[in-house]
XYZ file of N, CA, C and O in Angstrom:
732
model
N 63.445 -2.828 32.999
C 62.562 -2.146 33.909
C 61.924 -0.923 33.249
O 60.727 -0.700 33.430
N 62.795 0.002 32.374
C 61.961 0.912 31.507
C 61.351 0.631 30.666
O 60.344 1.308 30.460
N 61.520 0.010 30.174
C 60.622 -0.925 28.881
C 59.230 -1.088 29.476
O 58.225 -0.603 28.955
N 59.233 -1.805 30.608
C 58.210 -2.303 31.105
C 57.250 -1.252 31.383
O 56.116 -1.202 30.907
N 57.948 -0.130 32.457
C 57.244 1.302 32.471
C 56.692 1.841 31.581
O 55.592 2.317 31.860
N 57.117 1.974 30.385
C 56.619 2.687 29.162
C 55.645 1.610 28.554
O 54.550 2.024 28.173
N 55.958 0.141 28.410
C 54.651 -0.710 28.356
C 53.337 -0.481 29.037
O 52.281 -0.372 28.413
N 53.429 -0.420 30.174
C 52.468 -0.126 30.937
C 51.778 1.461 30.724
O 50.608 1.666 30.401
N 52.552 2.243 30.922
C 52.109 3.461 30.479
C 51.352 3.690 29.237
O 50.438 4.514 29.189
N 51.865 2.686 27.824
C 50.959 2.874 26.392
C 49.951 2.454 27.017
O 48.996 3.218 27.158
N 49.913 1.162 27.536
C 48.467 0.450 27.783
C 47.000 1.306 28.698
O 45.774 1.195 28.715
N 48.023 2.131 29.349
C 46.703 2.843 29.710
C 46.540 4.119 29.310
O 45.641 4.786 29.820
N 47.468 4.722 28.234
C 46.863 5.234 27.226
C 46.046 4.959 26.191
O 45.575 5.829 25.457
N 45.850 3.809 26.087
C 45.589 3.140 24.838
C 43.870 2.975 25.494
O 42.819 3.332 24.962
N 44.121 2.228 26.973
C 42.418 2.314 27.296
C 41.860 3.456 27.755
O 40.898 3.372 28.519
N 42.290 4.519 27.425
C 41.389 5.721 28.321
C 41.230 6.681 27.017
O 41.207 7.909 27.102
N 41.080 5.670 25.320
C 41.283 6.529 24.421
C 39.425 5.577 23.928
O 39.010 4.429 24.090
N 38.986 6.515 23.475
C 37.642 6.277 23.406
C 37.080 6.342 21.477
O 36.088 7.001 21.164
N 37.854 5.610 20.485
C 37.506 5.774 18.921
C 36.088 5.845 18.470
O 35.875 5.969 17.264
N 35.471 5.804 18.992
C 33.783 5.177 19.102
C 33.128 6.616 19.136
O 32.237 7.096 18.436
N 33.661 7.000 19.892
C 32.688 8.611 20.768
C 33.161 9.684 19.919
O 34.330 9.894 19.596
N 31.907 10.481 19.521
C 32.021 11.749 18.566
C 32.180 13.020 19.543
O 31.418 13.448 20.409
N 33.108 13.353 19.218
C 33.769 14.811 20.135
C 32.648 16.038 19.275
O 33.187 17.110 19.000
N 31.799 15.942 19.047
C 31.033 17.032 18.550
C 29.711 16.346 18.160
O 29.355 15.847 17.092
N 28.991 16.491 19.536
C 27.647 15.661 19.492
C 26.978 17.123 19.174
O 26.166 17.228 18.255
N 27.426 18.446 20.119
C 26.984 19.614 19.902
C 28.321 20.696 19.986
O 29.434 20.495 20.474
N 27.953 21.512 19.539
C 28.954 22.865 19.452
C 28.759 23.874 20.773
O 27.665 24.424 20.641
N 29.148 24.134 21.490
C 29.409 25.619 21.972
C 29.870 26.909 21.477
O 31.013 27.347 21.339
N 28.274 27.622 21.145
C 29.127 29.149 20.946
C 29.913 29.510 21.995
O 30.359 29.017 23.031
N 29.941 30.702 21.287
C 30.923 32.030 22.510
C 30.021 32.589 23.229
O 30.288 33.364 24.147
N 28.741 32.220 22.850
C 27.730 32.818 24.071
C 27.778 32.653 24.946
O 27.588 33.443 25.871
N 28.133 31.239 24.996
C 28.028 29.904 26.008
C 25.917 28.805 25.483
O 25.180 28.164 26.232
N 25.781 29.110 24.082
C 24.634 28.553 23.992
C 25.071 27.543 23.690
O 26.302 27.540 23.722
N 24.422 26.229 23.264
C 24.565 25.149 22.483
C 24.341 24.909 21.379
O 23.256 25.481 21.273
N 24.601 24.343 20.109
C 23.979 24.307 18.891
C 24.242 22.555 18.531
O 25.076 21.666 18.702
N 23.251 22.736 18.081
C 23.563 20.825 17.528
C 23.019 21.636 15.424
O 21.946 21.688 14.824
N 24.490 22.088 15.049
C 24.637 21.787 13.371
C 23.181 21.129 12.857
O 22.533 20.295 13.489
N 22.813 21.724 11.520
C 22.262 21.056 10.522
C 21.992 19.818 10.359
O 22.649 19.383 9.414
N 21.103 18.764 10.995
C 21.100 17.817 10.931
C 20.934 16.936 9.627
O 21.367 15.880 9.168
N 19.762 18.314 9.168
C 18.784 17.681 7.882
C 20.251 18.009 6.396
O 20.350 17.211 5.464
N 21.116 19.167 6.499
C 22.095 19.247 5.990
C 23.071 18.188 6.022
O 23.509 17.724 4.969
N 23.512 17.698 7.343
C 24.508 15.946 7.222
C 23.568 15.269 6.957
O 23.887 14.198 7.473
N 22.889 15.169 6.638
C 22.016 13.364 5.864
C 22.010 14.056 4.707
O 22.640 13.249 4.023
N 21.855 14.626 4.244
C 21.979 15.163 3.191
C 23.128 14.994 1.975
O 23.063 14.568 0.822
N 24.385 15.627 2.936
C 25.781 15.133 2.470
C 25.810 13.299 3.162
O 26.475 12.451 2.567
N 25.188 13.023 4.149
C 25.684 11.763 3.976
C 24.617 10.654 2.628
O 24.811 9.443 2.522
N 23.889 11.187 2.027
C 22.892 10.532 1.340
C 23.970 10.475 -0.067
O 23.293 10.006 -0.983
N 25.506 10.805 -0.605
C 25.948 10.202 -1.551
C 25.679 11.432 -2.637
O 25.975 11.182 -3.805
N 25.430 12.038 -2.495
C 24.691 12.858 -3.810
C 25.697 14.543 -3.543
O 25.777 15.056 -2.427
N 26.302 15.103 -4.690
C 27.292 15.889 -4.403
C 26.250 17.310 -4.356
O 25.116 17.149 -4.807
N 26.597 18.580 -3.858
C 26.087 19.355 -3.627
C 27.512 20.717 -4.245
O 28.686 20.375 -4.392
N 27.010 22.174 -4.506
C 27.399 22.763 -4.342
C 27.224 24.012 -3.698
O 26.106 24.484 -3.904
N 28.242 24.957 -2.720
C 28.037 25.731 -1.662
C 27.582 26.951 -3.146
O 28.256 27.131 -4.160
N 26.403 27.535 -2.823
C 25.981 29.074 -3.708
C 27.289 30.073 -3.769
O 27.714 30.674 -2.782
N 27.751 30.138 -4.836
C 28.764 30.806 -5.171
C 28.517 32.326 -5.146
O 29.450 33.123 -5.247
N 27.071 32.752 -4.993
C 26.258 33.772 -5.315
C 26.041 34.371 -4.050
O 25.137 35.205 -3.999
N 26.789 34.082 -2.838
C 26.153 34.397 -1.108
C 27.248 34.218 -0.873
O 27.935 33.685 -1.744
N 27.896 34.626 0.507
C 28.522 34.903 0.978
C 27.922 33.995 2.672
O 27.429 34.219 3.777
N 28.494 32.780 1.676
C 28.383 31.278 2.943
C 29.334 30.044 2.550
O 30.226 30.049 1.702
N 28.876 28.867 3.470
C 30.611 28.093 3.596
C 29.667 27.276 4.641
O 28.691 27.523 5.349
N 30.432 26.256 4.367
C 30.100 24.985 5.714
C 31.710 24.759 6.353
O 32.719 24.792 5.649
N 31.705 24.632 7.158
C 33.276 24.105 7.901
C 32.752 22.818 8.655
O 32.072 22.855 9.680
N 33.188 21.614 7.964
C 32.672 19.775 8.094
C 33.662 19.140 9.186
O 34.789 18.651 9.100
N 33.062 19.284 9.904
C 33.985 18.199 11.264
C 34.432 16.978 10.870
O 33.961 15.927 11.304
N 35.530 17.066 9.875
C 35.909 15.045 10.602
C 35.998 15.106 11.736
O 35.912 16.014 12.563
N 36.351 13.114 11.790
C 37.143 12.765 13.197
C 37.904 13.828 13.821
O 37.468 14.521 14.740
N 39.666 14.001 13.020
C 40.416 14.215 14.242
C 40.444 16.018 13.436
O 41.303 16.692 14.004
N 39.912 16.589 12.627
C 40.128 17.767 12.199
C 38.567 18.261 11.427
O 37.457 17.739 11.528
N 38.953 19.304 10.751
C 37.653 20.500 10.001
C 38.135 20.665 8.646
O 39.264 20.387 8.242
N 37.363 21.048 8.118
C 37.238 21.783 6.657
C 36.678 22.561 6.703
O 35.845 22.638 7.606
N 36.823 23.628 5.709
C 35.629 24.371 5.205
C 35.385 24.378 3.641
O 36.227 24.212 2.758
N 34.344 24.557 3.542
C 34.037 24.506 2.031
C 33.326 25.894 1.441
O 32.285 25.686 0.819
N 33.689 27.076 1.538
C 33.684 27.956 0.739
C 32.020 28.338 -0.187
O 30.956 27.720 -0.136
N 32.309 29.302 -0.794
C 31.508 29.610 -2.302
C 32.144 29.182 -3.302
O 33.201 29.616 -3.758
N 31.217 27.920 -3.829
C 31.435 27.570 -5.037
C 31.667 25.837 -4.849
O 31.282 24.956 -5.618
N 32.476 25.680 -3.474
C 33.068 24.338 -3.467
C 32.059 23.135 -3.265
O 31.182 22.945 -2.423
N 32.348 22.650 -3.966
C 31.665 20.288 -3.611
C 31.431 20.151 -2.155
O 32.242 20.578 -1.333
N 30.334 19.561 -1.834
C 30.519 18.919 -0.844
C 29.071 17.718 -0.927
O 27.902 17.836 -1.297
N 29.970 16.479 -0.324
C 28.856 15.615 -0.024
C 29.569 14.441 -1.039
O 30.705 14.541 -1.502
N 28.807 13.517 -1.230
C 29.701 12.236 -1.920
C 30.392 11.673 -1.155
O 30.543 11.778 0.062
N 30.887 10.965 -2.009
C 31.964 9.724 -1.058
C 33.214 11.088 -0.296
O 33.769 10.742 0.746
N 33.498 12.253 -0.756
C 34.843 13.018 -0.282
C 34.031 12.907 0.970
O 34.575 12.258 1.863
N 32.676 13.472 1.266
C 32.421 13.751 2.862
C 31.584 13.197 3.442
O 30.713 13.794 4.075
N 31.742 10.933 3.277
C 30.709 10.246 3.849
C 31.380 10.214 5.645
O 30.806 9.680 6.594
N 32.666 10.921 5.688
C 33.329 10.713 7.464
C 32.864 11.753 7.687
O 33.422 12.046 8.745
N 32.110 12.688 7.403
C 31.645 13.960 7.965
C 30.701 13.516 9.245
O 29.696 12.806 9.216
N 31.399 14.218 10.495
C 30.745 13.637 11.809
C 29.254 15.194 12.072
O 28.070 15.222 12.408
N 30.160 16.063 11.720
C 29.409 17.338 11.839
C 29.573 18.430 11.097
O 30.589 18.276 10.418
N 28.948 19.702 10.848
C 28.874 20.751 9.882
C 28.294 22.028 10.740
O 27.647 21.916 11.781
N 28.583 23.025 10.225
C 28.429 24.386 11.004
C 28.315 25.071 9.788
O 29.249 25.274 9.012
N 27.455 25.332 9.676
C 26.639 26.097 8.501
C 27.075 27.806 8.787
O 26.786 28.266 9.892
N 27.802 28.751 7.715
C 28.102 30.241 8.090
C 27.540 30.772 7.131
O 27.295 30.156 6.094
N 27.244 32.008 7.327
C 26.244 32.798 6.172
C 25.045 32.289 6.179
O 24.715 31.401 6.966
N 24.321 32.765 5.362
C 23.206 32.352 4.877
C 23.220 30.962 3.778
O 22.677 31.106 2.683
N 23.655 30.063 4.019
C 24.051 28.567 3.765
C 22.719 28.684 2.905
O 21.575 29.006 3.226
N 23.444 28.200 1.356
C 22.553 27.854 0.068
C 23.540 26.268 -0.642
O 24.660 26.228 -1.151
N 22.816 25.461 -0.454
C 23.895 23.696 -0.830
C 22.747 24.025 -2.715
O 21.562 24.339 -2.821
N 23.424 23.856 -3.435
C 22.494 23.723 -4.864
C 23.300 22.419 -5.290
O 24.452 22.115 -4.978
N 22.260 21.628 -6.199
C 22.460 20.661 -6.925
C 23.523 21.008 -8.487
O 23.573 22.067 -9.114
N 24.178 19.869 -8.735
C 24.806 20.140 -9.709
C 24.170 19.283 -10.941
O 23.516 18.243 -11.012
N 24.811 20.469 -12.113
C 23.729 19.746 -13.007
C 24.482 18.682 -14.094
O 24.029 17.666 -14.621
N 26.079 19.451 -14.243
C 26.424 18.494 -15.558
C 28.140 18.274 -14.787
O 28.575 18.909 -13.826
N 28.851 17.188 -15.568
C 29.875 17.128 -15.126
C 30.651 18.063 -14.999
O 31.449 18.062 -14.062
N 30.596 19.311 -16.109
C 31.603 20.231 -15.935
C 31.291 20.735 -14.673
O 32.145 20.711 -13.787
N 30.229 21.166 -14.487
C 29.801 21.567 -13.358
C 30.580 21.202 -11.386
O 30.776 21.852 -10.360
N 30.750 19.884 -11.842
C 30.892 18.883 -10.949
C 32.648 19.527 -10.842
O 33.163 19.949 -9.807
N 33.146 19.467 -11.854
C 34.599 19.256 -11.618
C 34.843 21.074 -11.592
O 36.026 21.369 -11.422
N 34.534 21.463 -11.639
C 34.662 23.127 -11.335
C 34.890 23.219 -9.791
O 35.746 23.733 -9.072
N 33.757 22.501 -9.600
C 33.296 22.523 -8.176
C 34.437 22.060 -7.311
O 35.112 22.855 -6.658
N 34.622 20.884 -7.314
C 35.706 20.040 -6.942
C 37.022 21.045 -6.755
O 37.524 21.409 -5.692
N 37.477 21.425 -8.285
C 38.793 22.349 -8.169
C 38.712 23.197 -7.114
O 39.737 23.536 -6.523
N 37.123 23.773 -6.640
C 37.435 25.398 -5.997
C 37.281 24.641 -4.259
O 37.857 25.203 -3.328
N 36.471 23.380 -4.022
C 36.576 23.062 -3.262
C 38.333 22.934 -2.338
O 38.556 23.310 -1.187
N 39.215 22.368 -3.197
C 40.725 22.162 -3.364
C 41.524 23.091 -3.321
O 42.727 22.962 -3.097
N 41.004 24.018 -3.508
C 41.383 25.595 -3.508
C 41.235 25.908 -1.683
O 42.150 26.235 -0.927
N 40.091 25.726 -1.415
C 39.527 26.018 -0.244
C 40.667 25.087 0.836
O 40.996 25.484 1.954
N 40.880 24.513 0.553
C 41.660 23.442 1.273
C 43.074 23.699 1.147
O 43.741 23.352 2.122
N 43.787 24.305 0.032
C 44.935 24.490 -0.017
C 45.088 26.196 0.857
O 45.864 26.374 1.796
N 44.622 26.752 0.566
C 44.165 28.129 1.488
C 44.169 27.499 3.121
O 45.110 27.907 3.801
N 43.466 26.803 3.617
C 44.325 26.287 5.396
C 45.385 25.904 5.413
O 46.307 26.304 6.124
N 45.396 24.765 4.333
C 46.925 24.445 4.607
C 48.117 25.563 4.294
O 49.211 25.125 4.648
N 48.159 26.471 3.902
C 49.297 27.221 3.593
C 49.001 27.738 4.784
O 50.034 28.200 5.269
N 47.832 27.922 5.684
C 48.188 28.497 7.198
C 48.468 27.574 8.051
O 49.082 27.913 9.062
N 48.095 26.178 7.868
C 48.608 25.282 9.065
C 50.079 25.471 8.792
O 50.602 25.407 9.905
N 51.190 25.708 7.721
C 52.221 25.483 7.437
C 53.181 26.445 8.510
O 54.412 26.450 8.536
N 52.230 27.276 9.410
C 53.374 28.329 9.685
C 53.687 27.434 11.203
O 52.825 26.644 11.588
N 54.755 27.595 11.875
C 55.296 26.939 13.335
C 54.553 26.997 14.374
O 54.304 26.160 15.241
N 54.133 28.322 14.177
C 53.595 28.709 15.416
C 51.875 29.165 15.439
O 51.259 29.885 14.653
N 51.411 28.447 16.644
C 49.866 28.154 16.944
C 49.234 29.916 16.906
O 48.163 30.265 16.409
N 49.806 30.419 17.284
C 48.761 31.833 17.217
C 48.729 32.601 16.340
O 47.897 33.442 16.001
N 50.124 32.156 15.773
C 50.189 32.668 14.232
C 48.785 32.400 13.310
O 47.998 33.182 12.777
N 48.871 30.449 13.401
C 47.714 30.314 12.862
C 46.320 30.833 13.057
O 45.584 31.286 12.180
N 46.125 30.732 14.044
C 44.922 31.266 14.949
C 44.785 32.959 14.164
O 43.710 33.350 13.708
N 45.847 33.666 14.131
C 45.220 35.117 13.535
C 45.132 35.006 12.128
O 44.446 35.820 11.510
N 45.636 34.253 11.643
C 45.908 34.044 9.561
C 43.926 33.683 9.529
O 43.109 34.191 8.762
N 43.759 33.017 10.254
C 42.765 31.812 9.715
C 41.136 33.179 10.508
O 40.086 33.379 9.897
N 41.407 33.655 11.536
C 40.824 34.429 11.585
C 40.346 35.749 10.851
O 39.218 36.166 10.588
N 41.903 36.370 10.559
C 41.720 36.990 9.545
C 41.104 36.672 8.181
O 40.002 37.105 7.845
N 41.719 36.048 7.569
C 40.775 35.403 6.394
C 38.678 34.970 6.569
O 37.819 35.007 5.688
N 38.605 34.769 7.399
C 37.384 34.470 7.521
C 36.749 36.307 7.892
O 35.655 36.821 7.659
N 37.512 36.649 8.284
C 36.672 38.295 8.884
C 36.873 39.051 7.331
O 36.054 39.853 6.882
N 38.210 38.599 6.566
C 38.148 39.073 5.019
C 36.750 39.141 4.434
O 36.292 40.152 3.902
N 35.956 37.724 4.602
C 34.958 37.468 3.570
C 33.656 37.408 4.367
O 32.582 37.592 3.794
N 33.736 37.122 5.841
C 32.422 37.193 6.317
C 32.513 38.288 7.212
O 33.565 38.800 7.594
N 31.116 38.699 7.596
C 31.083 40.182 8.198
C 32.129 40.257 10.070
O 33.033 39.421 10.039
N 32.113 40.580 10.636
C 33.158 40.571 11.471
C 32.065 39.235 12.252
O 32.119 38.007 12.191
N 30.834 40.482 13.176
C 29.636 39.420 13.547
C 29.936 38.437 13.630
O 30.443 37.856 14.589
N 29.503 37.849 11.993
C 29.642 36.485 12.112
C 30.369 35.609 12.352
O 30.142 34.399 12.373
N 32.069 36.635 12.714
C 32.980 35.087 12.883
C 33.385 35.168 14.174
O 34.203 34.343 14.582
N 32.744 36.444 15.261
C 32.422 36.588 16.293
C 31.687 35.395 17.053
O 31.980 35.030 18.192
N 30.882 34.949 16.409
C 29.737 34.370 16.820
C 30.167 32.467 17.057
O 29.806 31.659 17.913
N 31.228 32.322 15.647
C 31.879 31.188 15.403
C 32.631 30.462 17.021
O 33.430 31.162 17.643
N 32.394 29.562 17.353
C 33.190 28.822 18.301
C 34.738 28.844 18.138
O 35.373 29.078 17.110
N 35.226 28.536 19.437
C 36.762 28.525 19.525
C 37.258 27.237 18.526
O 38.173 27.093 17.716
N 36.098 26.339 19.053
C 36.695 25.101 18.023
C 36.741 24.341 17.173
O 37.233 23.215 17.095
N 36.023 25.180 16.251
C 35.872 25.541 14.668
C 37.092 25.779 14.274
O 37.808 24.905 13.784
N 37.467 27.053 14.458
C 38.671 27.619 14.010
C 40.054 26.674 14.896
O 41.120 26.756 14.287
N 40.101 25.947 16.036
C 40.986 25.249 16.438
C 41.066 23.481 15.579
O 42.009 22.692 15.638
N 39.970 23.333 14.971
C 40.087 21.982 14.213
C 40.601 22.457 12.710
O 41.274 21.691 12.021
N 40.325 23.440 12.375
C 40.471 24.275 11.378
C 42.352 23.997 11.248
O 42.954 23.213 10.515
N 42.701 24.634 11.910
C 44.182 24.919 11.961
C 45.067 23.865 12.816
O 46.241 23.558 12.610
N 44.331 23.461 13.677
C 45.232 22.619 14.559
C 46.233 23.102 15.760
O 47.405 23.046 16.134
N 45.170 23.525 16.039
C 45.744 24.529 17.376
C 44.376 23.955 18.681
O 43.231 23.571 18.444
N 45.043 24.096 19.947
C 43.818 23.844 20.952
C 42.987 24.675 20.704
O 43.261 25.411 19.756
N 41.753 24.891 21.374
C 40.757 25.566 21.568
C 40.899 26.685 22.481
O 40.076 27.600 22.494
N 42.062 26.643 23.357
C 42.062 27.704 24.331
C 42.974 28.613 23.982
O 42.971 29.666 24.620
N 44.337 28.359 22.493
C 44.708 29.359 21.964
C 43.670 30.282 20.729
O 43.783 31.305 20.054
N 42.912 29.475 20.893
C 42.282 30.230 19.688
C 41.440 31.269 20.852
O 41.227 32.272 20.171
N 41.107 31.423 21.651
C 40.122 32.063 22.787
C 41.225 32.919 23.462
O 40.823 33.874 24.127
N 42.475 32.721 23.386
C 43.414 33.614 23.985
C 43.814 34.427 22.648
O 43.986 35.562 23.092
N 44.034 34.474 21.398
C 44.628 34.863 20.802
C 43.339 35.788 20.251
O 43.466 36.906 19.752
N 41.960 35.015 20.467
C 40.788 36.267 20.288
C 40.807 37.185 21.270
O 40.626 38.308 20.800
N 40.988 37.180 22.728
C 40.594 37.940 23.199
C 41.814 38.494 23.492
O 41.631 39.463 24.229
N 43.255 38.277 23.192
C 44.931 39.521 23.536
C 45.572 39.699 22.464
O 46.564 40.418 22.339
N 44.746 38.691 21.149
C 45.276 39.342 19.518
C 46.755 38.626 19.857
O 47.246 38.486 20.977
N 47.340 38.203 18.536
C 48.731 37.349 18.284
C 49.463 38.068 18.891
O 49.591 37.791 20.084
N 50.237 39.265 18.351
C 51.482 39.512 19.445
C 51.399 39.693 20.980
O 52.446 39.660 21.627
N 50.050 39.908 21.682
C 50.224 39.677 22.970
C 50.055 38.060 23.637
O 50.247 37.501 24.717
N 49.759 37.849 22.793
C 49.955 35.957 23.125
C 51.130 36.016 23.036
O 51.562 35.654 24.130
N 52.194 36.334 22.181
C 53.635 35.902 21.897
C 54.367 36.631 23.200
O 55.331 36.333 23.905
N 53.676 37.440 23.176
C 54.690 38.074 24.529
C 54.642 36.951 25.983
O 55.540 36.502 26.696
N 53.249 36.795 25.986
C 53.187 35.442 27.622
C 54.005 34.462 27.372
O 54.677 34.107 28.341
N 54.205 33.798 26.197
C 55.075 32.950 26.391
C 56.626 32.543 25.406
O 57.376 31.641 25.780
């Protein structure tokens, strides 16, 4: 009889799960405006051809997969086969993509991209969600002006780390240790 319950129960989890549908057709700022990302930027990265973020500016793309985000920094790769699942992109700074010219070039790129990536993960690593939420904030207010990461959506930084969207909006607006205190 439990078996059966929990049968039944996957099954209509299973149909009320939708693989098809892109959870980021558009973004919501914190304004409450809408933004629909760089379009002409994803065909771009989806056209196969590698790009690098201007190492020379103080900008970064953060690339929506499916079920999570990236960001890609100054200096890092993007585009090629690493980011043909790229559903969406959120362009920060003054966003400069330059062509690469020689292989060294290419694999420089790559490393700092990997860099960029090992830098979240040493913050997804910590237990706790608001923890992440202030590491990952902080770091971004390190290198971009406060403004701008003001301006950034809740769920940027929640695909980012892997936290909901509504700790990242609680932990902006009562800061980590008063989140820790509610619960």
């Amino acid at each position: 009889m439990d078996s059966e319950k929990r049968q039944r129960y996957q099954t209509a989890m299973v149909s009320t799960c939708y693989p098809e549908t892109s959870f980021l057709d558009y973004i919501v700022m914190p304004d409450g405006t809408e933004q629909s990302p760089g379009s002409d930027i994803l065909t771009q990265l989806h056209s196969g051809k590698v790009f690098i973020v201007n190492s020379r500016r103080r900008n970064g793309l953060i690339l929506f997969k499916r079920y999570h985000a990236e960001f890609a920094g100054p200096g890092a790769a993007v585009g090629g086969d690493y980011d043909r699942d790229c559903q969406n992109l959120l362009p920060i700074g003054n966003l400069q993509l330059l062509t690469l010219d020689s292989y060294d070039e290419r694999q420089k790129a790559y490393l700092i991209r990997r860099q960029w990536i090992r830098l979240i993960k040493q913050i997804t690593e910590n237990p706790l969600p608001q923890q992440r939420v202030q590491k990952i904030l902080d770091q971004f207010e390190q290198y971009f002006p406060p403004e701008t990461v003001d301006k950034l959506p809740d769920i940027a930084f929640a695909l980012l780390v892997g936290v909901l969207p509504q700790t990242v909006g609680i932990v902006r607006r009562l800061g980590s240790d008063e989140y820790t205190r509610f619960n």
